[in-house]
Amino acid sequence: MKVTACVIVKNEEKNIESWLESARRLADQIIVVDTGSEDKTKALAAEGGAELFDFPWCNDFSAAKNYALEQADGDWIVFLDADETIRENDAPKAREAMERYLKDMRVMGFVCRLVDYDQKEPEVEKDDCYQIRIFRNSRSIRYEGRIHEHLVDAS
């Protein structure tokens, strides 16, 4: 089983190193799609071992994310925003779930709990929500919507 972590970025030098560290816990392939950074994001991504791609920004988050998906060759995709990470103790559990359901084509993805922590008090949860962040690498699964993009399965 191969897992690909993807992210689209622009001027994320303050977040990209922690994102890469998190992605390495889980993924065999790391894809970073840059949409026009003017800071050190691209250099840090390259130094961190990511496969780096440029995508000219066209005011369409789905277009950029779908471009990232076109570069991915894992069985599963983990698509996180640049300021999101997977906790160290959750990465093995996520890989175990992907392995367990690899051959069960009824399972197309996993809903993940996203927790927003207080920056001044990192142990304090401010808010949470649930979104699909892990899904099969399938040509039928793509993002839709220029803003507030969401996954659709066209199969």
Tab-separated table of N, CA, C and O in Angstrom, residues 81-130:
chain	number	residue	atom	x	y	z
A	81	ASP	N	-4.539	20.896	4.667
A	81	ASP	CA	-4.119	22.274	4.443
A	81	ASP	C	-2.738	22.458	5.066
A	81	ASP	O	-2.319	21.671	5.931
A	82	ALA	N	-2.036	23.508	4.663
A	82	ALA	CA	-0.668	23.726	5.140
A	82	ALA	C	-0.581	23.953	6.642
A	82	ALA	O	0.455	23.692	7.250
A	83	ASP	N	-1.656	24.426	7.249
A	83	ASP	CA	-1.633	24.656	8.700
A	83	ASP	C	-2.263	23.500	9.478
A	83	ASP	O	-2.545	23.632	10.661
A	84	GLU	N	-2.442	22.365	8.822
A	84	GLU	CA	-2.995	21.181	9.482
A	84	GLU	C	-1.920	20.102	9.585
A	84	GLU	O	-1.081	19.971	8.697
A	85	THR	N	-1.967	19.343	10.650
A	85	THR	CA	-1.044	18.233	10.835
A	85	THR	C	-1.794	17.046	11.409
A	85	THR	O	-2.887	17.188	11.960
A	86	ILE	N	-1.177	15.894	11.280
A	86	ILE	CA	-1.695	14.681	11.904
A	86	ILE	C	-0.832	14.409	13.124
A	86	ILE	O	0.405	14.385	13.017
A	87	ARG	N	-1.487	14.215	14.250
A	87	ARG	CA	-0.718	13.960	15.464
A	87	ARG	C	0.090	12.681	15.330
A	87	ARG	O	-0.330	11.727	14.670
A	88	GLU	N	1.251	12.686	15.953
A	88	GLU	CA	2.177	11.567	15.837
A	88	GLU	C	1.525	10.233	16.188
A	88	GLU	O	1.712	9.239	15.485
A	89	ASN	N	0.735	10.200	17.262
A	89	ASN	CA	0.133	8.923	17.672
A	89	ASN	C	-1.053	8.524	16.786
A	89	ASN	O	-1.484	7.374	16.820
A	90	ASP	N	-1.578	9.445	15.979
A	90	ASP	CA	-2.696	9.107	15.096
A	90	ASP	C	-2.238	8.559	13.747
A	90	ASP	O	-2.991	7.863	13.064
A	91	ALA	N	-1.027	8.859	13.334
A	91	ALA	CA	-0.543	8.428	12.023
A	91	ALA	C	-0.561	6.902	11.861
A	91	ALA	O	-1.075	6.405	10.861
A	92	PRO	N	-0.039	6.126	12.819
A	92	PRO	CA	-0.094	4.667	12.641
A	92	PRO	C	-1.523	4.135	12.595
A	92	PRO	O	-1.819	3.201	11.858
A	93	LYS	N	-2.417	4.740	13.354
A	93	LYS	CA	-3.821	4.311	13.340
A	93	LYS	C	-4.455	4.580	11.979
A	93	LYS	O	-5.227	3.770	11.471
A	94	ALA	N	-4.124	5.725	11.393
A	94	ALA	CA	-4.664	6.065	10.075
A	94	ALA	C	-4.136	5.096	9.023
A	94	ALA	O	-4.896	4.600	8.180
A	95	ARG	N	-2.842	4.806	9.066
A	95	ARG	CA	-2.270	3.848	8.094
A	95	ARG	C	-2.894	2.474	8.269
A	95	ARG	O	-3.176	1.784	7.287
A	96	GLU	N	-3.106	2.080	9.494
A	96	GLU	CA	-3.722	0.773	9.770
A	96	GLU	C	-5.128	0.714	9.166
A	96	GLU	O	-5.509	-0.290	8.559
A	97	ALA	N	-5.890	1.770	9.311
A	97	ALA	CA	-7.244	1.804	8.742
A	97	ALA	C	-7.197	1.746	7.213
A	97	ALA	O	-7.981	1.031	6.582
A	98	MET	N	-6.264	2.480	6.612
A	98	MET	CA	-6.136	2.447	5.148
A	98	MET	C	-5.770	1.043	4.671
A	98	MET	O	-6.299	0.559	3.674
A	99	GLU	N	-4.861	0.405	5.384
A	99	GLU	CA	-4.461	-0.967	5.028
A	99	GLU	C	-5.644	-1.925	5.170
A	99	GLU	O	-5.893	-2.756	4.306
A	100	ARG	N	-6.375	-1.790	6.265
A	100	ARG	CA	-7.501	-2.676	6.543
A	100	ARG	C	-8.565	-2.587	5.448
A	100	ARG	O	-9.158	-3.590	5.068
A	101	TYR	N	-8.812	-1.387	4.928
A	101	TYR	CA	-9.893	-1.194	3.954
A	101	TYR	C	-9.400	-1.061	2.515
A	101	TYR	O	-10.185	-0.744	1.625
A	102	LEU	N	-8.129	-1.354	2.279
A	102	LEU	CA	-7.564	-1.194	0.940
A	102	LEU	C	-8.349	-1.973	-0.114
A	102	LEU	O	-8.639	-1.457	-1.189
A	103	LYS	N	-8.715	-3.188	0.166
A	103	LYS	CA	-9.407	-4.021	-0.812
A	103	LYS	C	-10.934	-3.906	-0.740
A	103	LYS	O	-11.625	-4.432	-1.602
A	104	ASP	N	-11.445	-3.233	0.259
A	104	ASP	CA	-12.895	-3.072	0.407
A	104	ASP	C	-13.334	-1.808	-0.331
A	104	ASP	O	-13.286	-0.710	0.209
A	105	MET	N	-13.763	-1.981	-1.570
A	105	MET	CA	-14.089	-0.827	-2.413
A	105	MET	C	-15.377	-0.118	-2.005
A	105	MET	O	-15.750	0.878	-2.603
A	106	ARG	N	-16.048	-0.607	-0.976
A	106	ARG	CA	-17.199	0.128	-0.440
A	106	ARG	C	-16.731	1.331	0.381
A	106	ARG	O	-17.488	2.265	0.599
A	107	VAL	N	-15.483	1.291	0.837
A	107	VAL	CA	-14.912	2.376	1.639
A	107	VAL	C	-14.091	3.261	0.714
A	107	VAL	O	-13.051	2.857	0.211
A	108	MET	N	-14.580	4.489	0.504
A	108	MET	CA	-13.912	5.410	-0.414
A	108	MET	C	-13.068	6.449	0.311
A	108	MET	O	-12.256	7.118	-0.304
A	109	GLY	N	-13.279	6.606	1.608
A	109	GLY	CA	-12.510	7.591	2.353
A	109	GLY	C	-12.857	7.558	3.821
A	109	GLY	O	-13.671	6.754	4.267
A	110	PHE	N	-12.211	8.462	4.558
A	110	PHE	CA	-12.387	8.532	5.999
A	110	PHE	C	-12.688	9.966	6.418
A	110	PHE	O	-12.012	10.899	5.967
A	111	VAL	N	-13.655	10.098	7.273
A	111	VAL	CA	-13.955	11.399	7.859
A	111	VAL	C	-13.010	11.590	9.046
A	111	VAL	O	-12.870	10.700	9.885
A	112	CYS	N	-12.351	12.718	9.086
A	112	CYS	CA	-11.377	13.005	10.135
A	112	CYS	C	-11.873	14.152	11.015
A	112	CYS	O	-12.503	15.086	10.515
A	113	ARG	N	-11.562	14.077	12.281
A	113	ARG	CA	-11.873	15.172	13.202
A	113	ARG	C	-10.754	16.197	13.114
A	113	ARG	O	-9.587	15.876	13.349
A	114	LEU	N	-11.108	17.421	12.756
A	114	LEU	CA	-10.149	18.523	12.695
A	114	LEU	C	-10.332	19.365	13.942
A	114	LEU	O	-11.442	19.822	14.226
A	115	VAL	N	-9.260	19.561	14.678
A	115	VAL	CA	-9.328	20.306	15.935
A	115	VAL	C	-8.519	21.581	15.795
A	115	VAL	O	-7.367	21.558	15.367
A	116	ASP	N	-9.126	22.692	16.173
A	116	ASP	CA	-8.456	23.993	16.174
A	116	ASP	C	-8.013	24.271	17.607
A	116	ASP	O	-8.845	24.333	18.513
A	117	TYR	N	-6.700	24.404	17.790
A	117	TYR	CA	-6.152	24.644	19.117
A	117	TYR	C	-5.843	26.122	19.310
A	117	TYR	O	-5.497	26.828	18.365
A	118	ASP	N	-5.929	26.562	20.540
A	118	ASP	CA	-5.598	27.932	20.902
A	118	ASP	C	-4.086	28.119	20.756
A	118	ASP	O	-3.308	27.364	21.324
A	119	GLN	N	-3.659	29.117	19.997
A	119	GLN	CA	-2.222	29.324	19.786
A	119	GLN	C	-1.498	29.730	21.064
A	119	GLN	O	-0.328	29.398	21.249
A	120	LYS	N	-2.170	30.422	21.969
A	120	LYS	CA	-1.542	30.838	23.220
A	120	LYS	C	-1.483	29.693	24.217
A	120	LYS	O	-0.586	29.645	25.054
A	121	GLU	N	-2.454	28.797	24.136
A	121	GLU	CA	-2.500	27.632	25.011
A	121	GLU	C	-2.724	26.399	24.140
A	121	GLU	O	-3.860	25.962	23.957
A	122	PRO	N	-1.650	25.821	23.588
A	122	PRO	CA	-1.774	24.753	22.591
A	122	PRO	C	-2.511	23.501	23.053
A	122	PRO	O	-2.945	22.711	22.230
A	123	GLU	N	-2.674	23.314	24.344
A	123	GLU	CA	-3.394	22.147	24.829
A	123	GLU	C	-4.910	22.387	24.908
A	123	GLU	O	-5.677	21.483	25.169
A	124	VAL	N	-5.337	23.614	24.637
A	124	VAL	CA	-6.757	23.970	24.742
A	124	VAL	C	-7.407	23.922	23.357
A	124	VAL	O	-6.982	24.609	22.435
A	125	GLU	N	-8.446	23.080	23.240
A	125	GLU	CA	-9.198	22.995	21.994
A	125	GLU	C	-10.183	24.150	21.908
A	125	GLU	O	-10.953	24.383	22.826
A	126	LYS	N	-10.142	24.872	20.779
A	126	LYS	CA	-11.068	25.984	20.568
A	126	LYS	C	-12.334	25.533	19.841
A	126	LYS	O	-13.426	25.988	20.136
A	127	ASP	N	-12.163	24.665	18.861
A	127	ASP	CA	-13.272	24.281	18.011
A	127	ASP	C	-12.908	22.984	17.306
A	127	ASP	O	-11.740	22.607	17.238
A	128	ASP	N	-13.903	22.291	16.760
A	128	ASP	CA	-13.627	21.132	15.937
A	128	ASP	C	-14.712	20.960	14.884
A	128	ASP	O	-15.784	21.552	14.973
A	129	CYS	N	-14.390	20.184	13.859
A	129	CYS	CA	-15.344	19.845	12.811
A	129	CYS	C	-14.887	18.529	12.196
A	129	CYS	O	-13.815	18.022	12.513
A	130	TYR	N	-15.697	17.982	11.310
A	130	TYR	CA	-15.387	16.710	10.669
A	130	TYR	C	-15.392	16.889	9.156
A	130	TYR	O	-16.330	17.479	8.612
